[in-house]
PDB file of C-alpha atoms (C1' of nucleotides) in Angstrom:
ATOM      1  CA  MET A 484     -35.141 -20.067  32.638  1.00 69.00           C
ATOM      2  CA  THR A 485     -36.646 -19.970  29.537  1.00 86.00           C
ATOM      3  CA  ARG A 486     -36.702 -22.071  25.878  1.00 90.00           C
ATOM      4  CA  ARG A 487     -36.276 -24.951  28.226  1.00 92.00           C
ATOM      5  CA  LYS A 488     -35.839 -25.417  32.365  1.00 93.00           C
ATOM      6  CA  ILE A 489     -32.434 -26.317  33.086  1.00 94.00           C
ATOM      7  CA  VAL A 490     -31.061 -28.275  36.185  1.00 95.00           C
ATOM      8  CA  ILE A 491     -28.766 -26.480  38.322  1.00 95.00           C
ATOM      9  CA  ARG A 492     -25.480 -29.038  37.491  1.00 95.00           C
ATOM     10  CA  ARG A 493     -22.403 -28.299  35.781  1.00 96.00           C
ATOM     11  CA  ILE A 494     -22.739 -27.528  32.301  1.00 96.00           C
ATOM     12  CA  GLU A 495     -20.463 -30.205  30.282  1.00 94.00           C
ATOM     13  CA  ASN A 496     -20.719 -28.626  27.034  1.00 94.00           C
ATOM     14  CA  MET A 497     -17.587 -25.889  27.247  1.00 93.00           C
ATOM     15  CA  GLY A 498     -19.052 -23.844  24.620  1.00 93.00           C
ATOM     16  CA  LYS A 499     -22.449 -23.623  26.139  1.00 94.00           C
ATOM     17  CA  ARG A 500     -20.868 -23.320  29.595  1.00 95.00           C
ATOM     18  CA  GLN A 501     -18.855 -20.440  28.439  1.00 95.00           C
ATOM     19  CA  ALA A 502     -22.365 -18.745  26.852  1.00 95.00           C
ATOM     20  CA  THR A 503     -24.559 -19.418  29.993  1.00 96.00           C
ATOM     21  CA  PHE A 504     -21.215 -17.706  32.459  1.00 97.00           C
ATOM     22  CA  CYS A 505     -21.506 -14.611  30.198  1.00 96.00           C
ATOM     23  CA  LYS A 506     -24.704 -13.951  30.398  1.00 96.00           C
ATOM     24  CA  ARG A 507     -25.800 -15.196  34.382  1.00 96.00           C
ATOM     25  CA  ARG A 508     -22.258 -13.571  35.123  1.00 97.00           C
ATOM     26  CA  SER A 509     -23.510  -9.873  33.687  1.00 95.00           C
ATOM     27  CA  GLY A 510     -27.154 -10.776  35.555  1.00 96.00           C
ATOM     28  CA  LEU A 511     -25.661 -11.504  38.608  1.00 97.00           C
ATOM     29  CA  LEU A 512     -23.478  -8.361  39.088  1.00 96.00           C
ATOM     30  CA  LYS A 513     -26.292  -6.352  37.816  1.00 96.00           C
ATOM     31  CA  LYS A 514     -28.841  -8.001  40.692  1.00 96.00           C
ATOM     32  CA  ALA A 515     -25.988  -7.166  42.804  1.00 97.00           C
ATOM     33  CA  GLN A 516     -25.639  -3.111  41.941  1.00 96.00           C
ATOM     34  CA  GLU A 517     -29.753  -3.380  42.127  1.00 96.00           C
ATOM     35  CA  LEU A 518     -29.371  -4.545  45.976  1.00 97.00           C
ATOM     36  CA  ALA A 519     -27.328  -2.230  46.293  1.00 97.00           C
ATOM     37  CA  ILE A 520     -28.864   0.641  45.499  1.00 96.00           C
ATOM     38  CA  LEU A 521     -32.531  -0.196  46.238  1.00 96.00           C
ATOM     39  CA  CYS A 522     -31.574  -1.501  49.988  1.00 97.00           C
ATOM     40  CA  ASP A 523     -28.624   0.918  50.566  1.00 96.00           C
ATOM     41  CA  VAL A 524     -26.548  -1.617  51.752  1.00 97.00           C
ATOM     42  CA  GLN A 525     -23.120  -2.870  51.108  1.00 97.00           C
ATOM     43  CA  VAL A 526     -22.529  -5.256  48.002  1.00 97.00           C
ATOM     44  CA  ALA A 527     -19.336  -7.081  47.293  1.00 97.00           C
ATOM     45  CA  VAL A 528     -19.134  -9.544  44.364  1.00 97.00           C
ATOM     46  CA  ILE A 529     -16.163 -11.447  42.918  1.00 97.00           C
ATOM     47  CA  VAL A 530     -15.867 -13.777  40.309  1.00 97.00           C
ATOM     48  CA  PHE A 531     -13.480 -15.543  38.416  1.00 96.00           C
ATOM     49  CA  SER A 532     -13.898 -17.543  35.496  1.00 95.00           C
ATOM     50  CA  SER A 533     -12.273 -21.040  34.706  1.00 92.00           C
ATOM     51  CA  THR A 534      -9.084 -19.284  32.572  1.00 92.00           C
ATOM     52  CA  GLY A 535      -8.336 -17.006  35.957  1.00 93.00           C
ATOM     53  CA  ARG A 536     -10.198 -13.855  34.587  1.00 93.00           C
ATOM     54  CA  LEU A 537     -11.462 -11.160  37.429  1.00 95.00           C
ATOM     55  CA  TYR A 538     -14.615  -9.882  36.986  1.00 96.00           C
ATOM     56  CA  GLU A 539     -16.041  -7.778  40.224  1.00 96.00           C
ATOM     57  CA  TYR A 540     -18.783  -5.756  41.578  1.00 96.00           C
ATOM     58  CA  ALA A 541     -17.904  -3.513  44.899  1.00 97.00           C
ATOM     59  CA  SER A 542     -21.021  -0.897  46.049  1.00 96.00           C
ATOM     60  CA  SER A 543     -19.321   2.646  46.479  1.00 93.00           C
ATOM     61  CA  THR A 544     -19.481   5.270  49.049  1.00 90.00           C
ATOM     62  CA  THR A 545     -18.706   8.850  49.410  1.00 92.00           C
ATOM     63  CA  THR A 546     -15.057   7.711  50.570  1.00 93.00           C
ATOM     64  CA  THR A 547     -14.341   5.115  47.887  1.00 91.00           C
ATOM     65  CA  THR A 548     -14.101   6.525  44.762  1.00 90.00           C
ATOM     66  CA  THR A 549     -12.634   3.103  42.657  1.00 91.00           C
ATOM     67  CA  THR A 550     -14.149  -0.004  42.266  1.00 90.00           C
ATOM     68  CA  SER A 551     -10.884  -1.422  44.082  1.00 91.00           C
ATOM     69  CA  MET A 552     -11.208   0.920  47.072  1.00 94.00           C
ATOM     70  CA  ALA A 553     -14.912   0.159  47.718  1.00 96.00           C
ATOM     71  CA  MET A 554     -14.191  -3.345  47.439  1.00 96.00           C
ATOM     72  CA  ALA A 555     -11.007  -2.786  49.886  1.00 96.00           C
ATOM     73  CA  SER A 556     -13.625  -1.190  52.142  1.00 95.00           C
ATOM     74  CA  ILE A 557     -16.280  -4.020  52.066  1.00 96.00           C
ATOM     75  CA  LEU A 558     -13.251  -6.888  52.624  1.00 96.00           C
ATOM     76  CA  GLN A 559     -12.100  -4.525  55.401  1.00 95.00           C
ATOM     77  CA  LYS A 560     -15.485  -4.836  56.913  1.00 95.00           C
ATOM     78  CA  TYR A 561     -15.812  -8.482  55.864  1.00 96.00           C
ATOM     79  CA  ARG A 562     -12.406  -9.398  58.315  1.00 94.00           C
ATOM     80  CA  SER A 563     -13.910  -7.211  60.868  1.00 92.00           C
ATOM     81  CA  ALA A 564     -16.577  -9.112  60.666  1.00 89.00           C
ATOM     82  CA  GLN A 565     -15.201 -12.436  60.815  1.00 85.00           C
ATOM     83  CA  GLU A 566     -12.960 -11.612  63.719  1.00 82.00           C
ATOM     84  CA  GLN A 567     -15.586 -10.664  65.807  1.00 76.00           C
ATOM     85  CA  GLN A 568     -17.020 -13.793  64.735  1.00 71.00           C
ATOM     86  CA  GLN A 569     -14.232 -16.012  66.124  1.00 71.00           C
ATOM     87  CA  LEU A 570     -14.422 -14.049  69.321  1.00 71.00           C
ATOM     88  CA  LEU A 571     -17.327 -14.916  70.162  1.00 66.00           C
ATOM     89  CA  ASN A 572     -17.371 -18.411  69.500  1.00 59.00           C
ATOM     90  CA  PRO A 573     -13.460 -19.368  69.230  1.00 52.00           C
ATOM     91  CA  VAL A 574     -13.883 -23.003  68.718  1.00 48.00           C
ATOM     92  CA  SER A 575     -16.482 -23.485  65.792  1.00 45.00           C
ATOM     93  CA  GLN A 576     -13.700 -22.710  63.384  1.00 42.00           C
ATOM     94  CA  LEU A 577     -10.258 -23.901  63.194  1.00 41.00           C
ATOM     95  CA  MET A 578      -9.353 -21.505  61.157  1.00 41.00           C
ATOM     96  CA  ILE A 579     -11.005 -17.896  59.984  1.00 39.00           C
ATOM     97  CA  ASN A 580      -9.684 -15.332  57.010  1.00 39.00           C
ATOM     98  CA  GLY A 581      -6.961 -17.548  56.004  1.00 37.00           C
ATOM     99  CA  ASP A 582      -5.998 -14.514  53.628  1.00 35.00           C
ATOM    100  CA  ALA A 583      -6.547 -11.407  56.294  1.00 34.00           C
ATOM    101  CA  GLY A 584      -3.547 -10.230  58.239  1.00 32.00           C
ATOM    102  CA  TYR A 585      -5.080 -11.557  61.722  1.00 33.00           C
ATOM    103  CA  TRP A 586      -5.172 -15.155  63.147  1.00 32.00           C
ATOM    104  CA  PHE A 587      -6.319 -17.142  66.238  1.00 33.00           C
ATOM    105  CA  GLN A 588      -5.926 -20.287  67.114  1.00 32.00           C
ATOM    106  CA  LEU A 589      -7.927 -22.026  69.663  1.00 29.00           C
ATOM    107  CA  SER A 590      -7.939 -25.412  70.247  1.00 30.00           C
ATOM    108  CA  VAL A 591      -8.037 -28.589  72.574  1.00 29.00           C
ATOM    109  CA  LEU A 592      -5.847 -31.230  72.520  1.00 28.00           C
ATOM    110  CA  ASN A 593      -5.468 -34.007  74.827  1.00 30.00           C
ATOM    111  CA  GLY A 594      -7.482 -32.346  77.424  1.00 29.00           C
ATOM    112  CA  SER A 595      -5.473 -29.475  77.554  1.00 28.00           C
ATOM    113  CA  THR A 596      -6.562 -26.083  76.216  1.00 29.00           C
ATOM    114  CA  LYS A 597      -3.821 -24.442  73.703  1.00 29.00           C
ATOM    115  CA  GLY A 598      -4.238 -20.821  72.898  1.00 29.00           C
ATOM    116  CA  ALA A 599      -2.327 -18.465  70.347  1.00 29.00           C
ATOM    117  CA  ALA A 600      -2.861 -15.547  68.644  1.00 29.00           C
ATOM    118  CA  CYS A 601      -0.081 -13.445  66.622  1.00 26.00           C
ATOM    119  CA  TYR A 602      -0.259 -10.429  63.966  1.00 28.00           C
ATOM    120  CA  PRO A 603       0.881 -10.693  61.890  1.00 31.00           C
ATOM    121  CA  PRO A 604       1.031 -14.218  61.356  1.00 33.00           C
ATOM    122  CA  ARG A 605       3.807 -15.939  61.122  1.00 30.00           C
ATOM    123  CA  GLN A 606       3.178 -19.213  59.313  1.00 34.00           C
ATOM    124  CA  ARG A 607      -0.578 -20.456  58.091  1.00 34.00           C
ATOM    125  CA  MET A 608      -2.499 -22.548  59.844  1.00 35.00           C
ATOM    126  CA  THR A 609      -4.521 -25.551  58.064  1.00 35.00           C
ATOM    127  CA  SER A 610      -6.959 -28.016  59.252  1.00 34.00           C
ATOM    128  CA  THR A 611      -4.399 -30.547  59.065  1.00 31.00           C
ATOM    129  CA  MET A 612      -1.482 -29.022  60.631  1.00 33.00           C
ATOM    130  CA  GLU A 613      -0.457 -30.220  64.171  1.00 29.00           C
ATOM    131  CA  LEU A 614      -0.330 -28.151  66.736  1.00 26.00           C
TER     132      LEU A 614
ATOM    133  CA  MET B 112     -40.269  -6.912  38.707  1.00 63.00           C
ATOM    134  CA  THR B 113     -43.712  -7.848  39.213  1.00 85.00           C
ATOM    135  CA  ARG B 114     -47.166  -5.973  40.622  1.00 90.00           C
ATOM    136  CA  ARG B 115     -45.421  -2.795  38.869  1.00 93.00           C
ATOM    137  CA  LYS B 116     -42.102  -2.244  37.507  1.00 93.00           C
ATOM    138  CA  ILE B 117     -39.907  -0.312  39.745  1.00 94.00           C
ATOM    139  CA  VAL B 118     -36.864   1.982  39.419  1.00 95.00           C
ATOM    140  CA  ILE B 119     -33.772   1.087  40.296  1.00 95.00           C
ATOM    141  CA  ARG B 120     -33.151   4.067  43.221  1.00 95.00           C
ATOM    142  CA  ARG B 121     -32.678   4.202  46.850  1.00 96.00           C
ATOM    143  CA  ILE B 122     -36.276   2.746  48.451  1.00 96.00           C
ATOM    144  CA  GLU B 123     -37.167   5.636  50.479  1.00 95.00           C
ATOM    145  CA  ASN B 124     -40.301   3.749  52.565  1.00 95.00           C
ATOM    146  CA  MET B 125     -37.852   1.597  55.283  1.00 94.00           C
ATOM    147  CA  GLY B 126     -40.358  -1.265  55.902  1.00 94.00           C
ATOM    148  CA  LYS B 127     -40.625  -1.693  52.310  1.00 94.00           C
ATOM    149  CA  ARG B 128     -36.562  -1.426  51.640  1.00 96.00           C
ATOM    150  CA  GLN B 129     -36.287  -4.283  54.392  1.00 95.00           C
ATOM    151  CA  ALA B 130     -38.903  -6.519  52.434  1.00 96.00           C
ATOM    152  CA  THR B 131     -36.781  -5.813  49.422  1.00 96.00           C
ATOM    153  CA  PHE B 132     -33.684  -6.358  50.940  1.00 97.00           C
ATOM    154  CA  CYS B 133     -34.590  -9.906  52.496  1.00 96.00           C
ATOM    155  CA  LYS B 134     -35.647 -10.976  48.846  1.00 96.00           C
ATOM    156  CA  ARG B 135     -33.293  -9.746  46.329  1.00 96.00           C
ATOM    157  CA  ARG B 136     -30.659 -10.704  48.876  1.00 97.00           C
ATOM    158  CA  SER B 137     -31.893 -14.554  48.900  1.00 96.00           C
ATOM    159  CA  GLY B 138     -32.078 -14.267  45.011  1.00 96.00           C
ATOM    160  CA  LEU B 139     -28.608 -12.435  44.657  1.00 97.00           C
ATOM    161  CA  LEU B 140     -27.105 -15.967  46.672  1.00 97.00           C
ATOM    162  CA  LYS B 141     -29.199 -18.249  44.852  1.00 96.00           C
ATOM    163  CA  LYS B 142     -27.826 -16.661  41.566  1.00 96.00           C
ATOM    164  CA  ALA B 143     -24.241 -16.936  42.463  1.00 97.00           C
ATOM    165  CA  GLN B 144     -24.153 -20.373  43.709  1.00 96.00           C
ATOM    166  CA  GLU B 145     -26.354 -21.423  40.293  1.00 96.00           C
ATOM    167  CA  LEU B 146     -23.366 -19.599  38.524  1.00 97.00           C
ATOM    168  CA  ALA B 147     -20.883 -21.644  40.702  1.00 97.00           C
ATOM    169  CA  ILE B 148     -22.266 -24.641  39.711  1.00 96.00           C
ATOM    170  CA  LEU B 149     -23.454 -24.282  35.761  1.00 96.00           C
ATOM    171  CA  CYS B 150     -20.324 -22.305  34.919  1.00 96.00           C
ATOM    172  CA  ASP B 151     -17.781 -24.195  37.579  1.00 96.00           C
ATOM    173  CA  VAL B 152     -16.389 -20.775  38.261  1.00 96.00           C
ATOM    174  CA  GLN B 153     -15.229 -19.285  41.797  1.00 97.00           C
ATOM    175  CA  VAL B 154     -17.378 -16.630  43.053  1.00 97.00           C
ATOM    176  CA  ALA B 155     -17.794 -14.768  45.858  1.00 97.00           C
ATOM    177  CA  VAL B 156     -20.414 -12.636  47.515  1.00 97.00           C
ATOM    178  CA  ILE B 157     -20.447 -10.165  50.507  1.00 97.00           C
ATOM    179  CA  VAL B 158     -23.752  -8.731  51.548  1.00 97.00           C
ATOM    180  CA  PHE B 159     -23.857  -6.162  55.364  1.00 97.00           C
ATOM    181  CA  SER B 160     -27.448  -5.003  56.125  1.00 96.00           C
ATOM    182  CA  SER B 161     -27.487  -1.173  56.985  1.00 93.00           C
ATOM    183  CA  THR B 162     -27.208  -2.923  60.716  1.00 93.00           C
ATOM    184  CA  GLY B 163     -23.914  -4.495  60.212  1.00 93.00           C
ATOM    185  CA  ARG B 164     -24.933  -8.530  59.383  1.00 93.00           C
ATOM    186  CA  LEU B 165     -23.455 -10.298  57.104  1.00 95.00           C
ATOM    187  CA  TYR B 166     -24.617 -12.318  54.723  1.00 96.00           C
ATOM    188  CA  GLU B 167     -22.038 -14.665  52.654  1.00 96.00           C
ATOM    189  CA  TYR B 168     -21.895 -16.812  49.644  1.00 97.00           C
ATOM    190  CA  ALA B 169     -18.111 -18.394  48.330  1.00 97.00           C
ATOM    191  CA  SER B 170     -18.172 -21.113  45.819  1.00 96.00           C
ATOM    192  CA  SER B 171     -16.427 -24.254  47.525  1.00 94.00           C
ATOM    193  CA  THR B 172     -13.471 -26.643  46.275  1.00 90.00           C
ATOM    194  CA  THR B 173     -12.119 -29.675  47.137  1.00 91.00           C
ATOM    195  CA  THR B 174      -9.906 -28.073  49.558  1.00 93.00           C
ATOM    196  CA  THR B 175     -12.095 -25.756  50.985  1.00 91.00           C
ATOM    197  CA  THR B 176     -14.856 -27.317  54.018  1.00 90.00           C
ATOM    198  CA  THR B 177     -16.239 -24.211  55.237  1.00 91.00           C
ATOM    199  CA  THR B 178     -17.864 -21.094  54.085  1.00 90.00           C
ATOM    200  CA  SER B 179     -15.059 -19.177  55.433  1.00 91.00           C
ATOM    201  CA  MET B 180     -12.231 -21.547  54.082  1.00 94.00           C
ATOM    202  CA  ALA B 181     -13.904 -21.107  50.843  1.00 96.00           C
ATOM    203  CA  MET B 182     -13.883 -17.317  51.390  1.00 96.00           C
ATOM    204  CA  ALA B 183     -10.243 -17.051  52.195  1.00 96.00           C
ATOM    205  CA  SER B 184      -9.433 -18.973  49.475  1.00 95.00           C
ATOM    206  CA  ILE B 185     -10.870 -16.445  46.589  1.00 96.00           C
ATOM    207  CA  LEU B 186     -10.085 -13.384  48.242  1.00 96.00           C
ATOM    208  CA  GLN B 187      -6.704 -14.857  48.160  1.00 95.00           C
ATOM    209  CA  LYS B 188      -6.575 -15.218  44.347  1.00 95.00           C
ATOM    210  CA  TYR B 189      -8.034 -11.688  44.534  1.00 95.00           C
ATOM    211  CA  ARG B 190      -5.774  -9.889  46.351  1.00 93.00           C
ATOM    212  CA  SER B 191      -3.167 -11.972  43.691  1.00 91.00           C
ATOM    213  CA  ALA B 192      -4.982 -10.543  40.900  1.00 89.00           C
ATOM    214  CA  GLN B 193      -4.697  -7.205  41.900  1.00 85.00           C
ATOM    215  CA  GLU B 194      -1.194  -7.316  42.356  1.00 81.00           C
ATOM    216  CA  GLN B 195      -0.806  -8.254  38.880  1.00 75.00           C
ATOM    217  CA  GLN B 196      -2.840  -5.378  37.459  1.00 71.00           C
ATOM    218  CA  GLN B 197      -1.404  -3.338  39.968  1.00 71.00           C
ATOM    219  CA  LEU B 198       2.248  -4.094  38.635  1.00 71.00           C
ATOM    220  CA  LEU B 199       0.962  -3.768  34.962  1.00 66.00           C
ATOM    221  CA  ASN B 200      -0.001  -0.326  35.466  1.00 59.00           C
ATOM    222  CA  PRO B 201       1.374   1.237  38.388  1.00 52.00           C
ATOM    223  CA  VAL B 202       0.041   4.379  38.003  1.00 48.00           C
ATOM    224  CA  SER B 203      -3.566   3.774  37.557  1.00 45.00           C
ATOM    225  CA  GLN B 204      -4.977   3.775  40.943  1.00 42.00           C
ATOM    226  CA  LEU B 205      -3.446   5.768  43.836  1.00 41.00           C
ATOM    227  CA  MET B 206      -4.135   2.353  46.576  1.00 41.00           C
ATOM    228  CA  ILE B 207      -4.930  -1.133  45.549  1.00 39.00           C
ATOM    229  CA  ASN B 208      -6.260  -3.803  48.388  1.00 39.00           C
ATOM    230  CA  GLY B 209      -6.765  -1.740  51.428  1.00 37.00           C
ATOM    231  CA  ASP B 210      -7.347  -4.786  53.411  1.00 35.00           C
ATOM    232  CA  ALA B 211      -4.529  -7.120  51.715  1.00 35.00           C
ATOM    233  CA  GLY B 212      -1.098  -7.300  53.139  1.00 32.00           C
ATOM    234  CA  TYR B 213       0.773  -5.584  50.454  1.00 34.00           C
ATOM    235  CA  TRP B 214       1.093  -2.028  49.141  1.00 33.00           C
ATOM    236  CA  PHE B 215       2.000  -0.322  46.777  1.00 33.00           C
ATOM    237  CA  GLN B 216       2.231   3.201  46.737  1.00 32.00           C
ATOM    238  CA  LEU B 217       3.114   5.320  43.291  1.00 30.00           C
ATOM    239  CA  SER B 218       2.097   8.746  42.790  1.00 30.00           C
ATOM    240  CA  VAL B 219       3.690  12.092  40.769  1.00 28.00           C
ATOM    241  CA  LEU B 220       3.599  14.948  43.060  1.00 28.00           C
ATOM    242  CA  ASN B 221       4.696  17.989  42.055  1.00 30.00           C
ATOM    243  CA  GLY B 222       6.364  16.769  38.737  1.00 28.00           C
ATOM    244  CA  SER B 223       8.472  14.812  40.426  1.00 28.00           C
ATOM    245  CA  THR B 224       8.040  10.576  40.618  1.00 29.00           C
ATOM    246  CA  LYS B 225       7.701   9.243  44.355  1.00 29.00           C
ATOM    247  CA  GLY B 226       7.234   5.763  44.677  1.00 29.00           C
ATOM    248  CA  ALA B 227       7.291   3.368  47.609  1.00 30.00           C
ATOM    249  CA  ALA B 228       6.480  -0.086  48.203  1.00 29.00           C
ATOM    250  CA  CYS B 229       6.635  -2.155  51.503  1.00 26.00           C
ATOM    251  CA  TYR B 230       5.388  -5.608  52.869  1.00 28.00           C
ATOM    252  CA  PRO B 231       4.120  -5.968  55.337  1.00 30.00           C
ATOM    253  CA  PRO B 232       2.657  -2.663  55.344  1.00 32.00           C
ATOM    254  CA  ARG B 233       3.893   0.378  58.354  1.00 30.00           C
ATOM    255  CA  GLN B 234       1.127   2.703  57.553  1.00 34.00           C
ATOM    256  CA  ARG B 235      -2.331   2.616  55.551  1.00 34.00           C
ATOM    257  CA  MET B 236      -2.035   5.372  52.818  1.00 35.00           C
ATOM    258  CA  THR B 237      -5.203   7.361  52.022  1.00 35.00           C
ATOM    259  CA  SER B 238      -6.166   9.405  49.124  1.00 34.00           C
ATOM    260  CA  THR B 239      -6.141  12.645  51.321  1.00 30.00           C
ATOM    261  CA  MET B 240      -2.443  11.742  52.711  1.00 33.00           C
ATOM    262  CA  GLU B 241       0.418  13.914  52.152  1.00 29.00           C
ATOM    263  CA  LEU B 242       3.286  11.741  50.447  1.00 26.00           C
TER     264      LEU B 242
ATOM    265  C1'  DA C 893     -16.131 -14.498  21.598  1.00 58.21           C
ATOM    266  C1'  DG C 894     -19.903 -11.930  21.535  1.00 58.21           C
ATOM    267  C1'  DC C 895     -24.783  -9.620  20.418  1.00 58.21           C
ATOM    268  C1'  DC C 896     -29.503 -10.361  18.725  1.00 58.21           C
ATOM    269  C1'  DC C 897     -34.154 -12.988  19.677  1.00 58.21           C
ATOM    270  C1'  DT C 898     -38.140 -14.596  21.765  1.00 58.21           C
ATOM    271  C1'  DA C 899     -40.655 -18.242  24.029  1.00 58.21           C
ATOM    272  C1'  DT C 900     -40.246 -19.871  28.156  1.00 58.21           C
ATOM    273  C1'  DC C 901     -38.562 -19.880  33.085  1.00 58.21           C
ATOM    274  C1'  DT C 902     -37.966 -17.045  37.765  1.00 58.21           C
ATOM    275  C1'  DA C 903     -37.938 -13.341  40.555  1.00 58.21           C
ATOM    276  C1'  DT C 904     -40.177 -10.570  42.694  1.00 58.21           C
ATOM    277  C1'  DA C 905     -43.614  -5.856  44.368  1.00 58.21           C
ATOM    278  C1'  DA C 906     -47.569  -5.709  46.431  1.00 58.21           C
ATOM    279  C1'  DG C 907     -50.484  -7.167  49.704  1.00 58.21           C
ATOM    280  C1'  DC C 908     -51.976  -9.730  53.725  1.00 58.21           C
ATOM    281  C1'  DT C 909     -51.035 -12.704  57.764  1.00 58.21           C
TER     282       DT C 909
ATOM    283  C1'  DT D 812     -40.224  -9.029  61.109  1.00 58.21           C
ATOM    284  C1'  DA D 813     -40.355 -13.308  58.332  1.00 58.21           C
ATOM    285  C1'  DG D 814     -43.698 -15.836  54.823  1.00 58.21           C
ATOM    286  C1'  DC D 815     -47.227 -16.933  51.618  1.00 58.21           C
ATOM    287  C1'  DT D 816     -49.862 -15.654  47.424  1.00 58.21           C
ATOM    288  C1'  DT D 817     -50.187 -13.877  42.450  1.00 58.21           C
ATOM    289  C1'  DA D 818     -49.564 -10.913  38.636  1.00 58.21           C
ATOM    290  C1'  DT D 819     -46.168  -9.325  36.052  1.00 58.21           C
ATOM    291  C1'  DA D 820     -41.194  -7.391  35.024  1.00 58.21           C
ATOM    292  C1'  DG D 821     -36.969  -9.263  34.505  1.00 58.21           C
ATOM    293  C1'  DA D 822     -33.213 -12.812  33.596  1.00 58.21           C
ATOM    294  C1'  DT D 823     -32.199 -16.610  30.072  1.00 58.21           C
ATOM    295  C1'  DA D 824     -31.778 -20.981  27.059  1.00 58.21           C
ATOM    296  C1'  DG D 825     -31.433 -22.127  22.559  1.00 58.21           C
ATOM    297  C1'  DG D 826     -30.603 -20.566  18.401  1.00 58.21           C
ATOM    298  C1'  DG D 827     -28.974 -17.818  14.529  1.00 58.21           C
ATOM    299  C1'  DC D 828     -25.174 -14.253  13.148  1.00 58.21           C
TER     300       DC D 828
END
DNA sequence: AGCCCTATCTATAAGCT
DNA sequence: TAGCTTATAGATAGGGC
């Protein structure tokens, strides 16, 4: 982007990587806010540094007074959207929404269809789990 | 940014707003991916258009093979981080993590402190709810 | 670890299809 | 409504504190 063009791959030098992280992280959050304001849409961004530190942005509405509330609202909507998608095309993904409270399992095994849906989930399903 | 400088406020013209949304949305998702790769960090972006259409990006790991899984992983981590924050400073927020399975209610009413925590949640709490 | 500087690269507003 | 073009605004790599 600037004094020299760079290739998009992991920056090996730790100091440079940290410096770039600082700059680009702030740039990303700014862009997210601009998008939300300019286009009047809901935007959520979550970033975890390699040390586990959290940076976030969530566009707010009249009913969301804090970042956490705004984020919660968007994540709620995201979960709903994922459910819709799952219902429309149940076999497209073995697992969705690993962190949500809703679970749908639909799979074809040995020529017979087995299905299960429960809320709240009793057990997390993974792609390697035997059904 | 270009032929003319613009102010960051809602674009009133619907056609222009849609066009800008299309461009900036793709720009944001690209920047998110670049940040994740360059700096080797976890990044999640969720965007909902005004019509409710979902656009997303989630940096993947060796254990996340789909976008949904990658997103789930990051949202899981986000929820954990929010819990940590809440435990460190319980009164800082009335509600956190509205879409998660953990709930903490701590509030001061009429001079007396009332607290409650339950999992899984029996009822969603809002900022206007009587405790 | 975070700023400043600034040359350079990238994103994108307008306009047109 | 999604692309294409181009001039210009914005982001940022490298370098120095």
